[in-house]
mmCIF file of N, CA, C and O in Angstrom:
data_model
loop_
_atom_site.group_PDB
_atom_site.id
_atom_site.type_symbol
_atom_site.label_atom_id
_atom_site.label_comp_id
_atom_site.label_asym_id
_atom_site.label_seq_id
_atom_site.Cartn_x
_atom_site.Cartn_y
_atom_site.Cartn_z
ATOM 1 N N MET F 3 107.201 101.141 63.680
ATOM 2 C CA MET F 3 106.715 100.667 62.393
ATOM 3 C C MET F 3 105.216 100.926 62.328
ATOM 4 O O MET F 3 104.473 100.570 63.221
ATOM 5 N N SER F 4 104.771 101.599 61.266
ATOM 6 C CA SER F 4 103.354 101.915 61.151
ATOM 7 C C SER F 4 102.576 100.703 60.637
ATOM 8 O O SER F 4 103.079 99.916 59.846
ATOM 9 N N GLU F 5 101.364 100.622 61.098
ATOM 10 C CA GLU F 5 100.475 99.523 60.732
ATOM 11 C C GLU F 5 99.948 99.748 59.321
ATOM 12 O O GLU F 5 99.544 100.843 58.956
ATOM 13 N N HIS F 6 99.973 98.702 58.495
ATOM 14 C CA HIS F 6 99.435 98.788 57.144
ATOM 15 C C HIS F 6 97.937 98.505 57.194
ATOM 16 O O HIS F 6 97.519 97.437 57.628
ATOM 17 N N VAL F 7 97.161 99.483 56.803
ATOM 18 C CA VAL F 7 95.707 99.338 56.834
ATOM 19 C C VAL F 7 95.277 98.372 55.754
ATOM 20 O O VAL F 7 95.767 98.411 54.634
ATOM 21 N N LYS F 8 94.367 97.483 56.096
ATOM 22 C CA LYS F 8 93.835 96.499 55.171
ATOM 23 C C LYS F 8 92.531 97.042 54.611
ATOM 24 O O LYS F 8 91.573 97.262 55.336
ATOM 25 N N TYR F 9 92.503 97.313 53.306
ATOM 26 C CA TYR F 9 91.300 97.828 52.669
ATOM 27 C C TYR F 9 90.582 96.678 51.968
ATOM 28 O O TYR F 9 91.221 95.873 51.296
ATOM 29 N N PRO F 10 89.255 96.610 52.128
ATOM 30 C CA PRO F 10 88.517 95.503 51.508
ATOM 31 C C PRO F 10 88.613 95.556 49.987
ATOM 32 O O PRO F 10 88.373 96.599 49.389
ATOM 33 N N PHE F 11 89.034 94.461 49.402
ATOM 34 C CA PHE F 11 89.105 94.277 47.952
ATOM 35 C C PHE F 11 90.231 95.053 47.278
ATOM 36 O O PHE F 11 90.256 95.165 46.063
ATOM 37 N N GLU F 12 91.191 95.584 48.046
ATOM 38 C CA GLU F 12 92.352 96.228 47.432
ATOM 39 C C GLU F 12 93.246 95.144 46.840
ATOM 40 O O GLU F 12 93.586 94.167 47.499
ATOM 41 N N VAL F 13 93.629 95.309 45.571
ATOM 42 C CA VAL F 13 94.487 94.352 44.890
ATOM 43 C C VAL F 13 95.533 95.135 44.107
ATOM 44 O O VAL F 13 95.193 96.013 43.310
ATOM 45 N N ASP F 14 96.795 94.816 44.349
ATOM 46 C CA ASP F 14 97.912 95.453 43.651
ATOM 47 C C ASP F 14 97.830 96.976 43.706
ATOM 48 O O ASP F 14 98.081 97.666 42.714
ATOM 49 N N GLY F 15 97.446 97.511 44.855
ATOM 50 C CA GLY F 15 97.408 98.957 45.037
ATOM 51 C C GLY F 15 96.182 99.644 44.466
ATOM 52 O O GLY F 15 96.068 100.866 44.539
ATOM 53 N N LEU F 16 95.232 98.877 43.919
ATOM 54 C CA LEU F 16 93.993 99.451 43.406
ATOM 55 C C LEU F 16 92.822 99.019 44.283
ATOM 56 O O LEU F 16 92.722 97.858 44.676
ATOM 57 N N TRP F 17 91.952 99.967 44.569
ATOM 58 C CA TRP F 17 90.793 99.684 45.411
ATOM 59 C C TRP F 17 89.533 100.179 44.697
ATOM 60 O O TRP F 17 89.250 101.369 44.684
ATOM 61 N N PRO F 18 88.769 99.259 44.086
ATOM 62 C CA PRO F 18 87.505 99.662 43.470
ATOM 63 C C PRO F 18 86.415 99.745 44.534
ATOM 64 O O PRO F 18 86.135 98.764 45.222
ATOM 65 N N ILE F 19 85.846 100.922 44.686
ATOM 66 C CA ILE F 19 84.763 101.121 45.651
ATOM 67 C C ILE F 19 83.466 101.184 44.854
ATOM 68 O O ILE F 19 83.258 102.094 44.059
ATOM 69 N N ARG F 20 82.618 100.204 45.066
ATOM 70 C CA ARG F 20 81.382 100.113 44.281
ATOM 71 C C ARG F 20 80.368 101.164 44.727
ATOM 72 O O ARG F 20 80.279 101.504 45.902
ATOM 73 N N HIS F 21 79.616 101.636 43.766
ATOM 74 C CA HIS F 21 78.557 102.634 43.955
ATOM 75 C C HIS F 21 77.535 102.134 44.976
ATOM 76 O O HIS F 21 76.972 101.059 44.823
ATOM 77 N N HIS F 22 77.357 102.886 46.046
ATOM 78 C CA HIS F 22 76.351 102.638 47.083
ATOM 79 C C HIS F 22 76.554 101.346 47.870
ATOM 80 O O HIS F 22 75.599 100.844 48.479
ATOM 81 N N ILE F 23 77.764 100.804 47.893
ATOM 82 C CA ILE F 23 78.063 99.629 48.715
ATOM 83 C C ILE F 23 78.957 100.110 49.866
ATOM 84 O O ILE F 23 80.065 100.592 49.621
ATOM 85 N N PRO F 24 78.499 100.041 51.114
ATOM 86 C CA PRO F 24 79.325 100.522 52.222
ATOM 87 C C PRO F 24 80.511 99.579 52.498
ATOM 88 O O PRO F 24 80.380 98.363 52.402
ATOM 89 N N TYR F 25 81.649 100.177 52.820
ATOM 90 C CA TYR F 25 82.859 99.425 53.163
ATOM 91 C C TYR F 25 83.255 99.788 54.588
ATOM 92 O O TYR F 25 83.054 100.915 55.026
ATOM 93 N N THR F 26 83.843 98.827 55.289
ATOM 94 C CA THR F 26 84.313 99.046 56.645
ATOM 95 C C THR F 26 85.815 98.805 56.688
ATOM 96 O O THR F 26 86.304 97.811 56.144
ATOM 97 N N VAL F 27 86.534 99.741 57.337
ATOM 98 C CA VAL F 27 87.985 99.655 57.461
ATOM 99 C C VAL F 27 88.337 99.826 58.931
ATOM 100 O O VAL F 27 87.817 100.721 59.595
ATOM 101 N N GLU F 28 89.211 98.965 59.443
ATOM 102 C CA GLU F 28 89.697 99.078 60.813
ATOM 103 C C GLU F 28 91.061 99.758 60.784
ATOM 104 O O GLU F 28 91.930 99.375 60.006
ATOM 105 N N HIS F 29 91.235 100.790 61.627
ATOM 106 C CA HIS F 29 92.511 101.509 61.682
ATOM 107 C C HIS F 29 92.720 102.034 63.086
ATOM 108 O O HIS F 29 91.866 102.750 63.618
ATOM 109 N N GLU F 30 93.854 101.664 63.688
ATOM 110 C CA GLU F 30 94.227 102.101 65.036
ATOM 111 C C GLU F 30 93.088 101.919 66.041
ATOM 112 O O GLU F 30 92.784 102.791 66.844
ATOM 113 N N GLY F 31 92.439 100.762 65.969
ATOM 114 C CA GLY F 31 91.393 100.425 66.922
ATOM 115 C C GLY F 31 90.046 101.087 66.670
ATOM 116 O O GLY F 31 89.134 100.951 67.482
ATOM 117 N N ARG F 32 89.921 101.806 65.575
ATOM 118 C CA ARG F 32 88.665 102.466 65.257
ATOM 119 C C ARG F 32 88.082 101.903 63.960
ATOM 120 O O ARG F 32 88.816 101.442 63.100
ATOM 121 N N THR F 33 86.764 102.001 63.836
ATOM 122 C CA THR F 33 86.076 101.508 62.657
ATOM 123 C C THR F 33 85.661 102.693 61.792
ATOM 124 O O THR F 33 85.030 103.630 62.274
ATOM 125 N N TYR F 34 86.031 102.629 60.521
ATOM 126 C CA TYR F 34 85.685 103.659 59.544
ATOM 127 C C TYR F 34 84.698 103.078 58.544
ATOM 128 O O TYR F 34 84.828 101.923 58.153
ATOM 129 N N ALA F 35 83.738 103.892 58.128
ATOM 130 C CA ALA F 35 82.781 103.505 57.097
ATOM 131 C C ALA F 35 83.047 104.368 55.869
ATOM 132 O O ALA F 35 83.169 105.586 55.976
ATOM 133 N N ILE F 36 83.156 103.731 54.704
ATOM 134 C CA ILE F 36 83.418 104.423 53.454
ATOM 135 C C ILE F 36 82.279 104.101 52.497
ATOM 136 O O ILE F 36 81.913 102.943 52.326
ATOM 137 N N ASN F 37 81.729 105.148 51.887
ATOM 138 C CA ASN F 37 80.636 104.956 50.941
ATOM 139 C C ASN F 37 80.869 105.864 49.741
ATOM 140 O O ASN F 37 81.239 107.024 49.901
ATOM 141 N N ALA F 38 80.674 105.340 48.545
ATOM 142 C CA ALA F 38 80.869 106.112 47.314
ATOM 143 C C ALA F 38 79.564 106.214 46.544
ATOM 144 O O ALA F 38 78.761 105.283 46.529
ATOM 145 N N THR F 39 79.382 107.361 45.909
ATOM 146 C CA THR F 39 78.256 107.590 45.018
ATOM 147 C C THR F 39 78.829 108.119 43.713
ATOM 148 O O THR F 39 79.695 108.992 43.727
ATOM 149 N N VAL F 40 78.358 107.579 42.590
ATOM 150 C CA VAL F 40 78.827 108.021 41.280
ATOM 151 C C VAL F 40 77.660 108.671 40.546
ATOM 152 O O VAL F 40 76.573 108.100 40.474
ATOM 153 N N PHE F 41 77.911 109.863 40.026
ATOM 154 C CA PHE F 41 76.891 110.659 39.347
ATOM 155 C C PHE F 41 77.187 110.751 37.858
ATOM 156 O O PHE F 41 78.337 110.640 37.445
ATOM 157 N N GLY F 42 76.154 111.023 37.055
ATOM 158 C CA GLY F 42 76.326 111.144 35.616
ATOM 159 C C GLY F 42 76.129 112.555 35.094
ATOM 160 O O GLY F 42 76.450 112.847 33.957
ATOM 161 N N GLU F 43 75.581 113.440 35.913
ATOM 162 C CA GLU F 43 75.290 114.802 35.456
ATOM 163 C C GLU F 43 76.016 115.809 36.327
ATOM 164 O O GLU F 43 76.098 115.611 37.540
ATOM 165 N N PRO F 44 76.542 116.884 35.841
ATOM 166 C CA PRO F 44 76.588 117.255 34.432
ATOM 167 C C PRO F 44 77.620 116.439 33.654
ATOM 168 O O PRO F 44 77.571 116.373 32.430
ATOM 169 N N SER F 45 78.557 115.828 34.349
ATOM 170 C CA SER F 45 79.482 114.865 33.745
ATOM 171 C C SER F 45 79.766 113.811 34.805
ATOM 172 O O SER F 45 79.427 113.993 35.975
ATOM 173 N N VAL F 46 80.380 112.717 34.420
ATOM 174 C CA VAL F 46 80.624 111.629 35.374
ATOM 175 C C VAL F 46 81.609 112.094 36.434
ATOM 176 O O VAL F 46 82.700 112.580 36.132
ATOM 177 N N HIS F 47 81.202 111.970 37.700
ATOM 178 C CA HIS F 47 82.032 112.319 38.849
ATOM 179 C C HIS F 47 81.527 111.527 40.051
ATOM 180 O O HIS F 47 80.475 110.900 39.984
ATOM 181 N N ALA F 48 82.292 111.558 41.131
ATOM 182 C CA ALA F 48 81.934 110.742 42.294
ATOM 183 C C ALA F 48 82.062 111.533 43.590
ATOM 184 O O ALA F 48 82.691 112.588 43.644
ATOM 185 N N ARG F 49 81.466 110.958 44.631
ATOM 186 C CA ARG F 49 81.592 111.472 45.993
ATOM 187 C C ARG F 49 81.979 110.292 46.876
ATOM 188 O O ARG F 49 81.419 109.201 46.759
ATOM 189 N N ILE F 50 82.945 110.521 47.755
ATOM 190 C CA ILE F 50 83.291 109.532 48.777
ATOM 191 C C ILE F 50 83.041 110.169 50.131
ATOM 192 O O ILE F 50 83.496 111.282 50.394
ATOM 193 N N GLN F 51 82.304 109.448 50.978
ATOM 194 C CA GLN F 51 82.050 109.896 52.336
ATOM 195 C C GLN F 51 82.742 108.928 53.296
ATOM 196 O O GLN F 51 82.631 107.710 53.146
ATOM 197 N N VAL F 52 83.468 109.502 54.258
ATOM 198 C CA VAL F 52 84.194 108.722 55.254
ATOM 199 C C VAL F 52 83.634 109.079 56.622
ATOM 200 O O VAL F 52 83.535 110.260 56.972
ATOM 201 N N GLY F 53 83.264 108.056 57.377
ATOM 202 C CA GLY F 53 82.774 108.267 58.732
ATOM 203 C C GLY F 53 83.555 107.396 59.700
ATOM 204 O O GLY F 53 84.138 106.382 59.315
ATOM 205 N N ARG F 54 83.597 107.826 60.948
ATOM 206 C CA ARG F 54 84.284 107.048 61.981
ATOM 207 C C ARG F 54 83.343 106.926 63.162
ATOM 208 O O ARG F 54 82.929 107.926 63.740
ATOM 209 N N GLU F 55 82.993 105.704 63.474
ATOM 210 C CA GLU F 55 82.141 105.402 64.618
ATOM 211 C C GLU F 55 80.868 106.240 64.613
ATOM 212 O O GLU F 55 80.478 106.824 65.613
ATOM 213 N N GLY F 56 80.247 106.330 63.431
ATOM 214 C CA GLY F 56 78.977 107.016 63.299
ATOM 215 C C GLY F 56 79.059 108.512 63.068
ATOM 216 O O GLY F 56 78.033 109.156 62.849
ATOM 217 N N GLU F 57 80.249 109.092 63.092
ATOM 218 C CA GLU F 57 80.421 110.528 62.885
ATOM 219 C C GLU F 57 81.118 110.781 61.558
ATOM 220 O O GLU F 57 82.073 110.075 61.215
ATOM 221 N N PRO F 58 80.696 111.808 60.798
ATOM 222 C CA PRO F 58 81.380 112.117 59.543
ATOM 223 C C PRO F 58 82.806 112.611 59.789
ATOM 224 O O PRO F 58 83.053 113.370 60.719
ATOM 225 N N VAL F 59 83.740 112.143 58.966
ATOM 226 C CA VAL F 59 85.140 112.555 59.061
ATOM 227 C C VAL F 59 85.512 113.416 57.858
ATOM 228 O O VAL F 59 86.139 114.449 57.999
ATOM 229 N N ALA F 60 85.117 112.969 56.662
ATOM 230 C CA ALA F 60 85.450 113.706 55.444
ATOM 231 C C ALA F 60 84.457 113.370 54.348
ATOM 232 O O ALA F 60 83.931 112.261 54.292
ATOM 233 N N THR F 61 84.222 114.355 53.491
ATOM 234 C CA THR F 61 83.444 114.155 52.276
ATOM 235 C C THR F 61 84.248 114.736 51.124
ATOM 236 O O THR F 61 84.707 115.870 51.199
ATOM 237 N N TYR F 62 84.435 113.932 50.104
ATOM 238 C CA TYR F 62 85.154 114.364 48.902
ATOM 239 C C TYR F 62 84.144 114.402 47.769
ATOM 240 O O TYR F 62 83.614 113.367 47.370
ATOM 241 N N ASP F 63 83.883 115.605 47.250
ATOM 242 C CA ASP F 63 82.895 115.794 46.198
ATOM 243 C C ASP F 63 83.557 116.048 44.851
ATOM 244 O O ASP F 63 84.721 116.457 44.790
ATOM 245 N N ASP F 64 82.775 115.844 43.798
ATOM 246 C CA ASP F 64 83.187 116.160 42.424
ATOM 247 C C ASP F 64 84.496 115.476 42.028
ATOM 248 O O ASP F 64 85.340 116.052 41.344
ATOM 249 N N LEU F 65 84.669 114.223 42.451
ATOM 250 C CA LEU F 65 85.907 113.497 42.158
ATOM 251 C C LEU F 65 85.947 113.013 40.716
ATOM 252 O O LEU F 65 84.978 112.447 40.210
ATOM 253 N N VAL F 66 87.080 113.241 40.096
ATOM 254 C CA VAL F 66 87.350 112.775 38.734
ATOM 255 C C VAL F 66 88.762 112.192 38.738
ATOM 256 O O VAL F 66 89.541 112.424 39.673
ATOM 257 N N PRO F 67 89.126 111.420 37.710
ATOM 258 C CA PRO F 67 90.472 110.839 37.680
ATOM 259 C C PRO F 67 91.560 111.905 37.877
ATOM 260 O O PRO F 67 91.492 112.999 37.321
ATOM 261 N N GLY F 68 92.523 111.547 38.737
ATOM 262 C CA GLY F 68 93.626 112.445 39.060
ATOM 263 C C GLY F 68 93.485 113.125 40.408
ATOM 264 O O GLY F 68 94.472 113.581 40.986
ATOM 265 N N ASP F 69 92.256 113.204 40.947
ATOM 266 C CA ASP F 69 92.051 113.820 42.260
ATOM 267 C C ASP F 69 92.664 112.952 43.352
ATOM 268 O O ASP F 69 92.786 111.733 43.198
ATOM 269 N N ILE F 70 93.005 113.587 44.468
ATOM 270 C CA ILE F 70 93.621 112.898 45.612
ATOM 271 C C ILE F 70 92.660 112.940 46.792
ATOM 272 O O ILE F 70 92.070 113.979 47.084
ATOM 273 N N VAL F 71 92.519 111.791 47.483
ATOM 274 C CA VAL F 71 91.735 111.718 48.717
ATOM 275 C C VAL F 71 92.586 111.065 49.791
ATOM 276 O O VAL F 71 93.548 110.356 49.491
ATOM 277 N N GLU F 72 92.222 111.320 51.050
ATOM 278 C CA GLU F 72 92.923 110.697 52.170
ATOM 279 C C GLU F 72 91.921 109.904 52.998
ATOM 280 O O GLU F 72 90.882 110.428 53.395
ATOM 281 N N ILE F 73 92.231 108.634 53.200
ATOM 282 C CA ILE F 73 91.379 107.756 53.993
ATOM 283 C C ILE F 73 92.277 107.049 54.996
ATOM 284 O O ILE F 73 93.262 106.419 54.611
ATOM 285 N N THR F 74 91.953 107.167 56.277
ATOM 286 C CA THR F 74 92.737 106.595 57.379
ATOM 287 C C THR F 74 94.233 106.871 57.212
ATOM 288 O O THR F 74 95.060 105.976 57.334
ATOM 289 N N ASP F 75 94.565 108.123 56.946
ATOM 290 C CA ASP F 75 95.948 108.602 56.831
ATOM 291 C C ASP F 75 96.682 108.096 55.594
ATOM 292 O O ASP F 75 97.876 108.311 55.463
ATOM 293 N N ASP F 76 96.011 107.422 54.684
ATOM 294 C CA ASP F 76 96.621 106.974 53.426
ATOM 295 C C ASP F 76 96.097 107.846 52.296
ATOM 296 O O ASP F 76 94.905 108.168 52.257
ATOM 297 N N GLN F 77 96.995 108.197 51.376
ATOM 298 C CA GLN F 77 96.570 108.981 50.224
ATOM 299 C C GLN F 77 96.300 108.061 49.040
ATOM 300 O O GLN F 77 97.051 107.118 48.788
ATOM 301 N N TRP F 78 95.219 108.382 48.329
ATOM 302 C CA TRP F 78 94.791 107.622 47.163
ATOM 303 C C TRP F 78 94.545 108.590 46.011
ATOM 304 O O TRP F 78 94.014 109.679 46.219
ATOM 305 N N ARG F 79 94.896 108.190 44.812
ATOM 306 C CA ARG F 79 94.606 108.958 43.602
ATOM 307 C C ARG F 79 93.424 108.286 42.908
ATOM 308 O O ARG F 79 93.371 107.063 42.791
ATOM 309 N N VAL F 80 92.479 109.099 42.457
ATOM 310 C CA VAL F 80 91.343 108.566 41.707
ATOM 311 C C VAL F 80 91.860 108.111 40.347
ATOM 312 O O VAL F 80 92.380 108.910 39.569
ATOM 313 N N ALA F 81 91.754 106.807 40.081
ATOM 314 C CA ALA F 81 92.233 106.236 38.821
ATOM 315 C C ALA F 81 91.130 106.197 37.772
ATOM 316 O O ALA F 81 91.399 106.374 36.586
ATOM 317 N N ALA F 82 89.884 105.957 38.206
ATOM 318 C CA ALA F 82 88.767 105.865 37.256
ATOM 319 C C ALA F 82 87.456 106.098 37.993
ATOM 320 O O ALA F 82 87.340 105.818 39.188
ATOM 321 N N VAL F 83 86.493 106.612 37.261
ATOM 322 C CA VAL F 83 85.131 106.758 37.769
ATOM 323 C C VAL F 83 84.215 106.184 36.697
ATOM 324 O O VAL F 83 84.167 106.678 35.580
ATOM 325 N N ASP F 84 83.529 105.111 37.033
ATOM 326 C CA ASP F 84 82.619 104.441 36.102
ATOM 327 C C ASP F 84 81.187 104.726 36.542
ATOM 328 O O ASP F 84 80.795 104.355 37.657
ATOM 329 N N TYR F 85 80.424 105.357 35.668
ATOM 330 C CA TYR F 85 79.078 105.807 36.010
ATOM 331 C C TYR F 85 78.220 104.708 36.627
ATOM 332 O O TYR F 85 78.082 103.631 36.066
ATOM 333 N N ARG F 86 77.669 105.003 37.793
ATOM 334 C CA ARG F 86 76.782 104.128 38.563
ATOM 335 C C ARG F 86 77.352 102.744 38.823
ATOM 336 O O ARG F 86 76.614 101.803 39.093
ATOM 337 N N THR F 87 78.677 102.626 38.731
ATOM 338 C CA THR F 87 79.298 101.332 38.974
ATOM 339 C C THR F 87 80.313 101.404 40.100
ATOM 340 O O THR F 87 80.179 100.723 41.107
ATOM 341 N N ARG F 88 81.360 102.262 39.921
ATOM 342 C CA ARG F 88 82.429 102.292 40.918
ATOM 343 C C ARG F 88 83.353 103.475 40.688
ATOM 344 O O ARG F 88 83.358 104.095 39.639
ATOM 345 N N ILE F 89 84.134 103.738 41.727
ATOM 346 C CA ILE F 89 85.272 104.642 41.646
ATOM 347 C C ILE F 89 86.484 103.793 42.002
ATOM 348 O O ILE F 89 86.433 103.001 42.950
ATOM 349 N N VAL F 90 87.543 103.897 41.231
ATOM 350 C CA VAL F 90 88.741 103.102 41.476
ATOM 351 C C VAL F 90 89.819 104.026 42.037
ATOM 352 O O VAL F 90 90.154 105.041 41.424
ATOM 353 N N LEU F 91 90.325 103.661 43.215
ATOM 354 C CA LEU F 91 91.397 104.418 43.845
ATOM 355 C C LEU F 91 92.713 103.688 43.677
ATOM 356 O O LEU F 91 92.757 102.452 43.749
ATOM 357 N N GLU F 92 93.775 104.442 43.483
ATOM 358 C CA GLU F 92 95.124 103.900 43.351
ATOM 359 C C GLU F 92 95.942 104.400 44.534
ATOM 360 O O GLU F 92 96.036 105.605 44.759
ATOM 361 N N ARG F 93 96.515 103.457 45.282
ATOM 362 C CA ARG F 93 97.302 103.818 46.469
ATOM 363 C C ARG F 93 98.526 104.613 46.050
ATOM 364 O O ARG F 93 99.234 104.257 45.118
ATOM 365 N N MET F 94 98.765 105.717 46.747
ATOM 366 C CA MET F 94 99.964 106.510 46.522
ATOM 367 C C MET F 94 100.988 106.084 47.567
ATOM 368 O O MET F 94 100.682 106.073 48.750
ATOM 369 N N SER F 95 102.168 105.713 47.142
ATOM 370 C CA SER F 95 103.178 105.261 48.101
ATOM 371 C C SER F 95 103.626 106.429 48.945
ATOM 372 O O SER F 95 103.764 107.549 48.467
ATOM 373 N N ASN F 96 103.829 106.178 50.218
ATOM 374 C CA ASN F 96 104.223 107.225 51.158
ATOM 375 C C ASN F 96 105.618 107.760 50.882
ATOM 376 O O ASN F 96 105.924 108.884 51.235
ATOM 377 N N GLY F 97 106.462 106.976 50.233
ATOM 378 C CA GLY F 97 107.831 107.398 50.005
ATOM 379 C C GLY F 97 108.032 108.200 48.742
ATOM 380 O O GLY F 97 109.048 108.838 48.565
ATOM 381 N N SER F 98 107.061 108.197 47.824
ATOM 382 C CA SER F 98 107.261 108.901 46.558
ATOM 383 C C SER F 98 106.780 110.335 46.662
ATOM 384 O O SER F 98 105.893 110.654 47.420
ATOM 385 N N LYS F 99 107.391 111.188 45.868
ATOM 386 C CA LYS F 99 107.016 112.584 45.841
ATOM 387 C C LYS F 99 105.889 112.770 44.840
ATOM 388 O O LYS F 99 105.941 112.261 43.738
ATOM 389 N N GLU F 100 104.851 113.514 45.244
ATOM 390 C CA GLU F 100 103.710 113.745 44.374
ATOM 391 C C GLU F 100 104.136 114.609 43.198
ATOM 392 O O GLU F 100 105.021 115.435 43.294
ATOM 393 N N GLU F 101 103.446 114.431 42.094
ATOM 394 C CA GLU F 101 103.718 115.209 40.892
ATOM 395 C C GLU F 101 102.868 116.467 40.908
ATOM 396 O O GLU F 101 101.964 116.653 40.106
ATOM 397 N N THR F 102 103.169 117.380 41.848
ATOM 398 C CA THR F 102 102.429 118.644 41.937
ATOM 399 C C THR F 102 103.413 119.772 42.086
ATOM 400 O O THR F 102 104.607 119.569 42.301
ATOM 401 N N ASP F 103 102.911 120.986 41.986
ATOM 402 C CA ASP F 103 103.743 122.169 42.178
ATOM 403 C C ASP F 103 103.762 122.615 43.624
ATOM 404 O O ASP F 103 104.346 123.626 43.957
ATOM 405 N N ALA F 104 103.081 121.899 44.513
ATOM 406 C CA ALA F 104 102.933 122.334 45.901
ATOM 407 C C ALA F 104 104.231 122.379 46.638
ATOM 408 O O ALA F 104 105.028 121.561 46.716
#
């Protein structure tokens, strides 16, 4: 049985990550740091940076609603990007098939 990762402030499958507020997630005995930045130019978009124990793991740039990111082996869909406020991620269930042509 896989361990369900506990994300700070996740409610009903939505996780709002506030602009420039670092988040810490524990997964399989390791500590991950998640930080989001929301930009307004040339259009509203976001960046999420994921680090593990001080080392960069992933950077997701130019995020807009509908984009997919992976954090600690969980997939999230970008639900909203609010300028200089937050990016809202929606948990994608592991059992459902993605709506892509892949």
